[in-house]
Coordinates of C-alpha atoms and ligand atoms in Angstrom, one line a residue:
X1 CA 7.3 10.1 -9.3
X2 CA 6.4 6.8 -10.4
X3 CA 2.2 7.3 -9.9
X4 CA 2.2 10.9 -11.3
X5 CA 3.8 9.6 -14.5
X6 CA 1.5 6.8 -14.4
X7 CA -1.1 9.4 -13.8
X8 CA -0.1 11.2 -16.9
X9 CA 0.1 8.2 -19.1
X10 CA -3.8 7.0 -17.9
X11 CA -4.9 10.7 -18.9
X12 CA -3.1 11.1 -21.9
X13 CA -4.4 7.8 -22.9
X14 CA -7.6 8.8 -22.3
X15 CA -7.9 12.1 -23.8
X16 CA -6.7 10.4 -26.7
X17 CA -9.0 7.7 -26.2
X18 CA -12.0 9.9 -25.7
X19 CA -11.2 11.8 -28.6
X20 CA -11.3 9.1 -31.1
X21 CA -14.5 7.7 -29.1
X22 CA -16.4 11.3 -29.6
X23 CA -15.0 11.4 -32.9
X24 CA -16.6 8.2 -33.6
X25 CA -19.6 8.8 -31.7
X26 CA -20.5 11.7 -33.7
X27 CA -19.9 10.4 -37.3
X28 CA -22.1 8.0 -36.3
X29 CA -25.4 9.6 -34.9
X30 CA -24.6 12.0 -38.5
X31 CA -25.0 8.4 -40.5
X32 CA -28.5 7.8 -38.3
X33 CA -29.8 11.1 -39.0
X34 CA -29.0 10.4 -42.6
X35 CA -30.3 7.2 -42.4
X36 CA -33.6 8.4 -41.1
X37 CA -34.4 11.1 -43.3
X38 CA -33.6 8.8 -46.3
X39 CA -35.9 6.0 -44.8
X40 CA -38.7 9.3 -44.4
X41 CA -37.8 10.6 -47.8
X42 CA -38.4 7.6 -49.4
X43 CA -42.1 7.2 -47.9
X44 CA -43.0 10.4 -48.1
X45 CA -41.6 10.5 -52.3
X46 CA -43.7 6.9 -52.5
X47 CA -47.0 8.4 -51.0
X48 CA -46.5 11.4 -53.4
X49 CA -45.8 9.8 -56.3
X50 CA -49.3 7.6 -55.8
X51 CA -51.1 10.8 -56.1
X52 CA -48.7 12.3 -58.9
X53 CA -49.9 8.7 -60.7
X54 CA -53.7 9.8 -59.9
X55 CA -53.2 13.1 -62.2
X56 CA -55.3 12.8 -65.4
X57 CA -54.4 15.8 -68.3
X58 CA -55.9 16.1 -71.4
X59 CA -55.9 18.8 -74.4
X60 CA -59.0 20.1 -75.4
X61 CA -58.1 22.5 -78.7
X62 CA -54.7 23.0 -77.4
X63 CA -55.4 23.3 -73.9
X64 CA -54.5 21.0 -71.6
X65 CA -57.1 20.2 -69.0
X66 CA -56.5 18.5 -65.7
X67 CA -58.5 16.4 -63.5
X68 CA -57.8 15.7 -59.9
X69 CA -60.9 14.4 -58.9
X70 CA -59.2 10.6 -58.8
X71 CA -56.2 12.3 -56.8
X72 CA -56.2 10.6 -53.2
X73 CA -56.7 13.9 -50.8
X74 CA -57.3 15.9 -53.2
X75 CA -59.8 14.8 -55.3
X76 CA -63.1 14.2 -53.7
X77 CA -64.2 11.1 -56.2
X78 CA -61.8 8.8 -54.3
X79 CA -61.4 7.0 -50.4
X80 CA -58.8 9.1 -48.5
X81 CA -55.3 7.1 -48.0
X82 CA -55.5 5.2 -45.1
X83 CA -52.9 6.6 -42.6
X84 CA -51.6 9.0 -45.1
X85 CA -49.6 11.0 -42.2
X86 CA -49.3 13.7 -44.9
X87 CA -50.1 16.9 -43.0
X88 CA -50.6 19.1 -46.4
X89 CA -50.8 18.2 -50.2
X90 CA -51.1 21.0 -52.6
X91 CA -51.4 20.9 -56.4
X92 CA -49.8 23.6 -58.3
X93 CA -50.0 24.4 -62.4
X94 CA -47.2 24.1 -64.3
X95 CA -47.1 27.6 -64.2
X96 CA -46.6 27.2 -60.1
X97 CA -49.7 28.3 -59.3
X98 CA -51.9 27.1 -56.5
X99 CA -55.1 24.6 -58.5
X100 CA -56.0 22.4 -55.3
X101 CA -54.9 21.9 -51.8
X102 CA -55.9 19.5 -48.9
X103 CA -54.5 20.5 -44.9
X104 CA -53.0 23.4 -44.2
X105 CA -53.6 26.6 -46.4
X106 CA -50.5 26.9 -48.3
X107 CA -49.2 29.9 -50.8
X108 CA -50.8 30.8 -53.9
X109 CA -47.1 30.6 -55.8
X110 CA -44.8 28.0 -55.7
X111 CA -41.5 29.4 -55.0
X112 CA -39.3 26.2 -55.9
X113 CA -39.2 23.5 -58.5
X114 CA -39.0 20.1 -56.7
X115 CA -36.6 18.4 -53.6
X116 CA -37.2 17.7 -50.4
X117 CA -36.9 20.3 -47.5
X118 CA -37.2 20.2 -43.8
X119 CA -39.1 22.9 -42.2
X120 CA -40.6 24.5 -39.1
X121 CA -44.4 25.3 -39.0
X122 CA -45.9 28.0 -36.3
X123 CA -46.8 25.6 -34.3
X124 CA -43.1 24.6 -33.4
X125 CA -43.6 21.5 -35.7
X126 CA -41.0 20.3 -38.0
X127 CA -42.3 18.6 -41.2
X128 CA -40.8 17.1 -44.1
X129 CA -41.9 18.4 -47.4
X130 CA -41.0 17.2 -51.0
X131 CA -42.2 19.4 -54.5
X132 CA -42.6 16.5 -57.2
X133 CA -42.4 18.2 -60.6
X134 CA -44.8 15.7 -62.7
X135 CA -44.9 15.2 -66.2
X136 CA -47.4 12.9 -68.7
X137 CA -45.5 12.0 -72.1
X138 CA -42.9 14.1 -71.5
X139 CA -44.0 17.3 -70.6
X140 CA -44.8 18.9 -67.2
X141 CA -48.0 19.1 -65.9
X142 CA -47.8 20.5 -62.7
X143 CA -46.3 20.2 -59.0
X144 CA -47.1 18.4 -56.4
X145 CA -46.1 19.1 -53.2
X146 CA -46.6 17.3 -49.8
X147 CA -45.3 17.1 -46.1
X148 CA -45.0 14.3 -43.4
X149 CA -44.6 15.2 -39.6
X150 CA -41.3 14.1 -38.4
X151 CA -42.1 12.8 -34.8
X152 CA -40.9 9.7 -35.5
X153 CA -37.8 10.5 -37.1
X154 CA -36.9 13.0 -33.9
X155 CA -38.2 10.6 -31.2
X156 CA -35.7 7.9 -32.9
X157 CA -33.0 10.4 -33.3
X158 CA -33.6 11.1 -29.3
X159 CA -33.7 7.4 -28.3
X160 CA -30.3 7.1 -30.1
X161 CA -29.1 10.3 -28.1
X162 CA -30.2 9.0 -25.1
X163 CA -28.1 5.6 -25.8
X164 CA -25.0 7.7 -26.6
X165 CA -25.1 10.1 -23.5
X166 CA -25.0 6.9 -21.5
X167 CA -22.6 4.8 -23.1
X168 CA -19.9 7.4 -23.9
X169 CA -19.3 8.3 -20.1
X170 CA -19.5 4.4 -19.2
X171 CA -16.9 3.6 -21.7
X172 CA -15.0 6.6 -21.1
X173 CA -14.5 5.4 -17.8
X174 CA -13.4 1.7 -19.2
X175 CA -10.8 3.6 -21.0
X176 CA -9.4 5.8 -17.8
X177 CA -9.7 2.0 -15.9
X178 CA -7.9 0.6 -19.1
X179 CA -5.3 3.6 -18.9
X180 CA -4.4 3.5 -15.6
X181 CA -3.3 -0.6 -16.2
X182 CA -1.7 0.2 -18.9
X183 CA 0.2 3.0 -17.3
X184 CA 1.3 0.5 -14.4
X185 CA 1.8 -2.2 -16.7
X186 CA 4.1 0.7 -18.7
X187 CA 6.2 1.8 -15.8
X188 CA 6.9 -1.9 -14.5
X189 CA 10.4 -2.2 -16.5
X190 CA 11.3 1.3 -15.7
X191 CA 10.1 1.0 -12.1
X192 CA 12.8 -2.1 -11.7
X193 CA 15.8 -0.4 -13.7
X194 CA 15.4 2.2 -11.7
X195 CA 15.4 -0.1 -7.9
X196 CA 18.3 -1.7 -9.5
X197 CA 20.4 1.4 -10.5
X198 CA 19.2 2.6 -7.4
X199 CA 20.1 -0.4 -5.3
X200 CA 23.4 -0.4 -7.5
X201 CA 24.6 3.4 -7.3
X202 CA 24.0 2.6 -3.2
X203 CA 25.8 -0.4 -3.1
X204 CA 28.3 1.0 -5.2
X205 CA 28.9 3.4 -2.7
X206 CA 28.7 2.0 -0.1
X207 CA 32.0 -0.2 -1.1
X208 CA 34.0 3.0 -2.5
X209 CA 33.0 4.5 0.9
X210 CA 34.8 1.7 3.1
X211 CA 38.1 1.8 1.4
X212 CA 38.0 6.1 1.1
X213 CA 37.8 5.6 5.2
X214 CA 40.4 3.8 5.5
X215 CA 42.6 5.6 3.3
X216 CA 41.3 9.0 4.7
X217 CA 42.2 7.9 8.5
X218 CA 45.8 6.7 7.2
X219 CA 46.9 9.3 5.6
X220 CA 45.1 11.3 8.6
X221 CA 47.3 9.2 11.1
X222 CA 50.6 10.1 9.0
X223 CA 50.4 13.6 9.1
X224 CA 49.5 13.8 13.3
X225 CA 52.1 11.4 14.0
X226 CA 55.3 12.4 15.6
X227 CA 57.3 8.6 14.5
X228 CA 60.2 9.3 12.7
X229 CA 60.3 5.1 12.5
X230 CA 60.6 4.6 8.3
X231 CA 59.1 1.1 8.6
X232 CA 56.0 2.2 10.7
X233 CA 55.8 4.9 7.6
X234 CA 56.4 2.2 5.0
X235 CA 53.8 -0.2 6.4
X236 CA 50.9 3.0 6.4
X237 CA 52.1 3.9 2.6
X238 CA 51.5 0.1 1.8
X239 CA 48.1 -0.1 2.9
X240 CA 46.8 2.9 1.6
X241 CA 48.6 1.5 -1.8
X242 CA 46.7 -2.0 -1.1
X243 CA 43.3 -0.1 -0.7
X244 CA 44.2 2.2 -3.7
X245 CA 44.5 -0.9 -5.9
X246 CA 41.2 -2.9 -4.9
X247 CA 39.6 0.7 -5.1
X248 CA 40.7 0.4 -9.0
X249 CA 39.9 -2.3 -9.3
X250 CA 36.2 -2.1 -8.3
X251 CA 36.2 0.8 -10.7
X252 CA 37.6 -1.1 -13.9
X253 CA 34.9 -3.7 -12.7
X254 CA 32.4 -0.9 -12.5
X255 CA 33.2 0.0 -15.8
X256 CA 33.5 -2.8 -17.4
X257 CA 29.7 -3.8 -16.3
X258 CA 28.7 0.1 -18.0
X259 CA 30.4 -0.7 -20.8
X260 CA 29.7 -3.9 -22.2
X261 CA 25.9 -4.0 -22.5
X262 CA 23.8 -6.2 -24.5
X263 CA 25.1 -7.9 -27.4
X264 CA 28.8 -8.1 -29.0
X265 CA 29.2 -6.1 -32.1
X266 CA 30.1 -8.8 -35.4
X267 CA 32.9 -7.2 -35.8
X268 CA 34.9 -7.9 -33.0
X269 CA 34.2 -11.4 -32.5
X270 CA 36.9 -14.2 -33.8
X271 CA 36.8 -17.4 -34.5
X272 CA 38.3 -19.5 -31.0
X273 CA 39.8 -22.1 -30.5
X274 CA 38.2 -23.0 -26.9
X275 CA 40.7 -25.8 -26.4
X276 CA 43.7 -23.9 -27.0
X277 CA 42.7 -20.8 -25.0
X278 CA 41.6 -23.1 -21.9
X279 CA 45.3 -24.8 -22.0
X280 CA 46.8 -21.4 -22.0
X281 CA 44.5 -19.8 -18.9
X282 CA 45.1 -23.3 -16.7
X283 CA 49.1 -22.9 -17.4
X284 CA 49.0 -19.6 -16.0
X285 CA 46.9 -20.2 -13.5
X286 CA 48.1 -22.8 -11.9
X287 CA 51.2 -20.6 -11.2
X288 CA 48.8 -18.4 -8.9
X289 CA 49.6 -18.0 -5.6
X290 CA 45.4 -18.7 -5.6
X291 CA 45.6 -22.2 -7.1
X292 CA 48.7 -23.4 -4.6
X293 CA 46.6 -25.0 -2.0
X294 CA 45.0 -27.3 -4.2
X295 CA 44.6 -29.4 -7.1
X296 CA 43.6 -27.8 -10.2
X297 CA 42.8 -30.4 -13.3
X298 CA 41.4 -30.2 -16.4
X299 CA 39.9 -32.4 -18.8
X300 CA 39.5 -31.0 -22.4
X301 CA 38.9 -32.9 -25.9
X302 CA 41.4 -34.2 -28.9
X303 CA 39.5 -32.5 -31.2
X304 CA 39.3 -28.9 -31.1
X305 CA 36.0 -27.0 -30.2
X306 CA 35.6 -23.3 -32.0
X307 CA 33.1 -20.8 -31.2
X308 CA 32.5 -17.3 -32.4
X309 CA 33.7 -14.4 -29.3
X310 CA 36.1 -12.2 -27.9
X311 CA 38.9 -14.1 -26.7
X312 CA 40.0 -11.6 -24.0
X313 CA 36.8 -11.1 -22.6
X314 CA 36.1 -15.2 -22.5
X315 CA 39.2 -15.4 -21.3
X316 CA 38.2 -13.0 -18.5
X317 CA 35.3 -15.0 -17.8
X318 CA 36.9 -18.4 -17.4
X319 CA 39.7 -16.4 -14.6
X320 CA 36.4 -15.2 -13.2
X321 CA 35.0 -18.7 -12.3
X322 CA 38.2 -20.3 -11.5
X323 CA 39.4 -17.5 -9.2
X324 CA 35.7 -18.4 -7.2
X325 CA 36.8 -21.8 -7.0
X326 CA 40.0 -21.4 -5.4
X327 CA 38.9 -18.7 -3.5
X328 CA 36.2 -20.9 -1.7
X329 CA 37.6 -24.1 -1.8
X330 CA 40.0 -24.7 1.4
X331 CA 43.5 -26.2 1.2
X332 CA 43.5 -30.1 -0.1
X333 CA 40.6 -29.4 -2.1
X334 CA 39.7 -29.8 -6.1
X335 CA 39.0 -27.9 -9.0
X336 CA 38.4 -29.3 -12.0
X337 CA 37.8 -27.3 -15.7
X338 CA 36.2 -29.3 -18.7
X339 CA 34.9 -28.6 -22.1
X340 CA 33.0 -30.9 -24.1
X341 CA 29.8 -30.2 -27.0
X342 CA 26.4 -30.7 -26.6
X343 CA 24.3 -30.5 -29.5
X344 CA 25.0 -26.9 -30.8
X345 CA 27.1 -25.7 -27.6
X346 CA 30.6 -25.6 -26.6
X347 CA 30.5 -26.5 -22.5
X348 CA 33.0 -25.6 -20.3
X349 CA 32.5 -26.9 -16.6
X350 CA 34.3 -25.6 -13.6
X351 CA 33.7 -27.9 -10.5
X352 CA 35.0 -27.6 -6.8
X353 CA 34.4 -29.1 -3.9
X354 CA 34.7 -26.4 -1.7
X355 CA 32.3 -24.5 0.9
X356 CA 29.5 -24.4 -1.4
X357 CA 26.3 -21.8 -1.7
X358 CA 23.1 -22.1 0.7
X359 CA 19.5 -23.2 -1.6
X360 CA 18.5 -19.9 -0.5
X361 CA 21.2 -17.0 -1.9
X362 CA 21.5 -19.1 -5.6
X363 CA 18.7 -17.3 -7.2
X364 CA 20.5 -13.8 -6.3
X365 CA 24.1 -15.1 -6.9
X366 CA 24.6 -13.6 -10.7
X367 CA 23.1 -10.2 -9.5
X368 CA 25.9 -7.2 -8.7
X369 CA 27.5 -6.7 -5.3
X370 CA 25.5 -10.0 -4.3
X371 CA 28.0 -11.9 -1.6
X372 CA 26.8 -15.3 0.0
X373 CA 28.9 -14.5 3.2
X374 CA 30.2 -10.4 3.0
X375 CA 32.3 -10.9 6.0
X376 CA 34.3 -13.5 4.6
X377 CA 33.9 -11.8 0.9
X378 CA 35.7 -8.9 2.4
X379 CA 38.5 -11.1 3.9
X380 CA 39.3 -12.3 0.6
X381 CA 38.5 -9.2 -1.3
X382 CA 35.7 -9.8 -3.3
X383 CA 33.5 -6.8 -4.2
X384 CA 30.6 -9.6 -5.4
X385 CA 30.8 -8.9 -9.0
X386 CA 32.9 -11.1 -10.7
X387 CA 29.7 -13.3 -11.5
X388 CA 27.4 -10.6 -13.0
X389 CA 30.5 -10.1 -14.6
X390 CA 30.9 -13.2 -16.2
X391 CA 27.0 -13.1 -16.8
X392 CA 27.4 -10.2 -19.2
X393 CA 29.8 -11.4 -21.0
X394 CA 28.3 -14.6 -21.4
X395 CA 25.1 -12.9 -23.0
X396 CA 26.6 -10.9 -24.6
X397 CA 28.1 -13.6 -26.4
X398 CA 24.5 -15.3 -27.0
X399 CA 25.6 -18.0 -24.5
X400 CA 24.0 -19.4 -21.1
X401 CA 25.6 -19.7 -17.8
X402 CA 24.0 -21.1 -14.9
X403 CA 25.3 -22.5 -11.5
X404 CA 24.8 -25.4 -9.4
X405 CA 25.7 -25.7 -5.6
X406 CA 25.5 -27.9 -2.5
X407 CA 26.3 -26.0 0.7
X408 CA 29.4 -27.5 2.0
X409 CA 30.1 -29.8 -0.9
X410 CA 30.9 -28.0 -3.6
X411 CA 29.8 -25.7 -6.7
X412 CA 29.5 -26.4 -10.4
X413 CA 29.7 -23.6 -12.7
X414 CA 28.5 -23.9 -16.1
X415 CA 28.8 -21.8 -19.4
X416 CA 27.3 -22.7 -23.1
X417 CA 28.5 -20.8 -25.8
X418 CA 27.1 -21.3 -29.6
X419 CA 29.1 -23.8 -31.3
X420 CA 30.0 -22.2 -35.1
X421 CA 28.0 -23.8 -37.3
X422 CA 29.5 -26.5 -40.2
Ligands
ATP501 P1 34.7 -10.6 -6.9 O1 34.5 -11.7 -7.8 O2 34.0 -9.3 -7.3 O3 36.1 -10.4 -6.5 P2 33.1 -12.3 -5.2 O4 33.9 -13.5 -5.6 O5 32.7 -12.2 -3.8 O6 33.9 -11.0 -5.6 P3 31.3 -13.2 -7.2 O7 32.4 -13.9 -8.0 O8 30.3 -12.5 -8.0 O9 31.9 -12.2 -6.1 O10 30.6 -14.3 -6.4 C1 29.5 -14.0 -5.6 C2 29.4 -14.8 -4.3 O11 29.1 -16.1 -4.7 C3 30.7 -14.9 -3.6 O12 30.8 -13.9 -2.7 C4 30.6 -16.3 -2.9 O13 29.9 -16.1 -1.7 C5 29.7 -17.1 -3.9 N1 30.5 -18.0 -4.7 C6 30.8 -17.8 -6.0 N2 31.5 -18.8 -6.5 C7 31.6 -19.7 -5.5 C8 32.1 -21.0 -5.4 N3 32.8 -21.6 -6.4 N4 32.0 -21.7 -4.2 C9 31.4 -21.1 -3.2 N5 30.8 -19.9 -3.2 C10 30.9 -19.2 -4.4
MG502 MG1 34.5 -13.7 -7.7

């Protein structure tokens, strides 16, 4: 799935690509022919208008007489040009008609009254031909009328032709190579949200799938049994209510990861009194069945510390981290919550010394459904997500949380939240 949409991306990018590139190719061989016939024009107009300047015209009793004799080509009083390239030059009155020609035999009438043209002769040759109109104090004398070979031009032209026919498919190819990175560098996000919903829909799952078991082969076992013994019964009913509950709650925790992505809307946040709500959350839990084994302590500031949040959902958070703590540190142990500031952060620390996390399984501790130990997790009832958990909700403030363990010695979470600023 993955390389046919990379696939598609390289090509579309491509097509596009080579679009634009052909696009772009083209307008510029048009400006190079342009370029080239000016460049001819302009030597072919200068060679013409040398001769033009050769013209002599005089009125004898009201009629003008000409003399081309000094003409170059045409007249035959003068050195020819040197390298003139000018295939034909004809001279024609001012009534168009043909007076003197020099190359090719051309028509006795002029048909038109000055530009340049491009043509094709017999021969398969094509020429470049300019009709000078030419006037002497202000009135017209006659046409002139030339034509260069254009060899040149067209062996330029094709040199240039040549260099685009090779360079267009090289660099198309640079843009398919270029496309196809892109198109992998494109699907890289979407390749890892989709292992991770993936790996989260199976491991979701996989945990509702345990618990259904075992509530399936309960209630399977109370309808084949024969007991009328109520307690027996009773006992059955309770577990399938026990695995009913965790079953919720996985779900809520489920949901709860759906629902509060990125960051908190403004609107529900409220100003918190961090000190106040910690006093509150250590007061009830110390009450916990959880926290009985050992001693919980905290050490929070005179003054108070206010941040910007949701109350219920930091609240949630700090029950999060503390219920770890308990949870893996064995009878006689401690826990101990503190807040304090540091430069623009409120810091709450929660520090045990209980079992501790391996070096190894820290860098996947925050991710969903991770356990260190899933046998024991199990035992205790831990689905593994009451860290991402806390994660969310900690980003989703614009705060940082990060952990610190040493197997067999004890943890140290960590959270920063934005202090308000003065
Ligand atoms: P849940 O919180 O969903 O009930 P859980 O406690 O197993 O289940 P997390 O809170 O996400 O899940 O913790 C992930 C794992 O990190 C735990 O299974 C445990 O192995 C390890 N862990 C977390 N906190 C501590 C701690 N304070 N001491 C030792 N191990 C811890
Ligand atoms: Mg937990």
């Amino acid at each position: 799935m993955f390389n046919r949409s990379r696939r598609n991306l390289a090509s579309w990018f491509t097509l596009t690509m080579g679009s634009i590139l052909i696009m772009f190719a083209a307008i510029v061989y048009y400006w190079e022919v342009i370029d080239k016939l000016e460049e001819l024009d302009r030597l072919l107009y200068k060679k013409t208008s040398v001769m033009a300047a050769n013209v002599k015209s005089e009125l004898h009793n009201s009629q003008r007489q000409l003399d081309l004799e000094h003409v170059p080509l045409l007249g035959s009083m003068v050195q020819p040009l040197p390298d003139s390239q000018l295939v034909y030059a004809s001279w024609y009155d001012e009534q168009k008609q043909l007076v003197q020609f020099f190359g090719t035999i051309p028509s006795d009438r002029l048909s038109i009254s000055g530009g340049f043209d491009t043509i094709k002769t017999d021969s398969d040759v094509w020429l470049r031909q300019v009709t000078l109109p030419v006037y002497q104090n202000g009135s017209l004398i006659g046409y002139l009328q030339a034509a260069m070979p254009m060899t040149a031009t067209e062996s330029a032209l094709a040199e240039f032709r040549i260099v685009l026919a090779i360079s267009a498919p090289i660099t198309l190819g640079v843009v398919a190579l270029t496309g196809w990175w892109l198109g992998g560098l494109a699907m890289q996000p979407i390749r890892y949200n989709y292992d991770h919903l993936q790996r989260f829909t199976a491991d979701a799952s996989h945990e509702l799938r345990s618990p259904l078991t075992a509530i399936i082969s309960n209630a399977q076992y109370g309808f084949l049994s024969k007991t009328t013994d109520l307690e027996v019964q009773r006992q059955r009913f309770h577990k399938i209510f026990d695995i009913a509950k965790s079953m919720s709650t996985l779900v809520s925790n489920l949901l709860f990861l759906a629902r509060y992505q990125g960051k908190l809307p403004t609107e529900s946040l409220q100003v918190i009194d961090f000190n106040n709500l910690l006093v509150q959350i250590i007061d009830d839990y110390a009450t916990q069945p959880d926290a009985q084994h050992l001693s919980l302590v905290s050490k929070l500031p005179n003054n108070s510390i206010t941040v910007l949040g949701d109350a219920d959902l930091l609240r949630q958070v700090v029950i999060n981290l503390l219920n770890n703590s308990c949870k893996y540190t064995p009878a006689g142990g401690h826990v101990q919550l503190q807040l304090f500031t540091q430069s623009r952060w409120a810091v709450i620390q929660i520090i045990d010394n209980g079992i501790g996390i391996p070096e190894a399984d820290l860098p996947y501790i925050f991710e969903r459904f991770y356990r260190v130990d899933k046998k024991r997790s199990r035992q205790t009832g831990g689905f593994g997500l009451g860290l991402a958990i806390a994660q969310q909700i900690i980003q989703a403030h614009g705060g940082k949380i990060s952990i610190k363990s040493v197997f067999q010695k004890g943890t140290t979470l960590e959270i920063a939240l934005p202090l308000i600023p003065i």
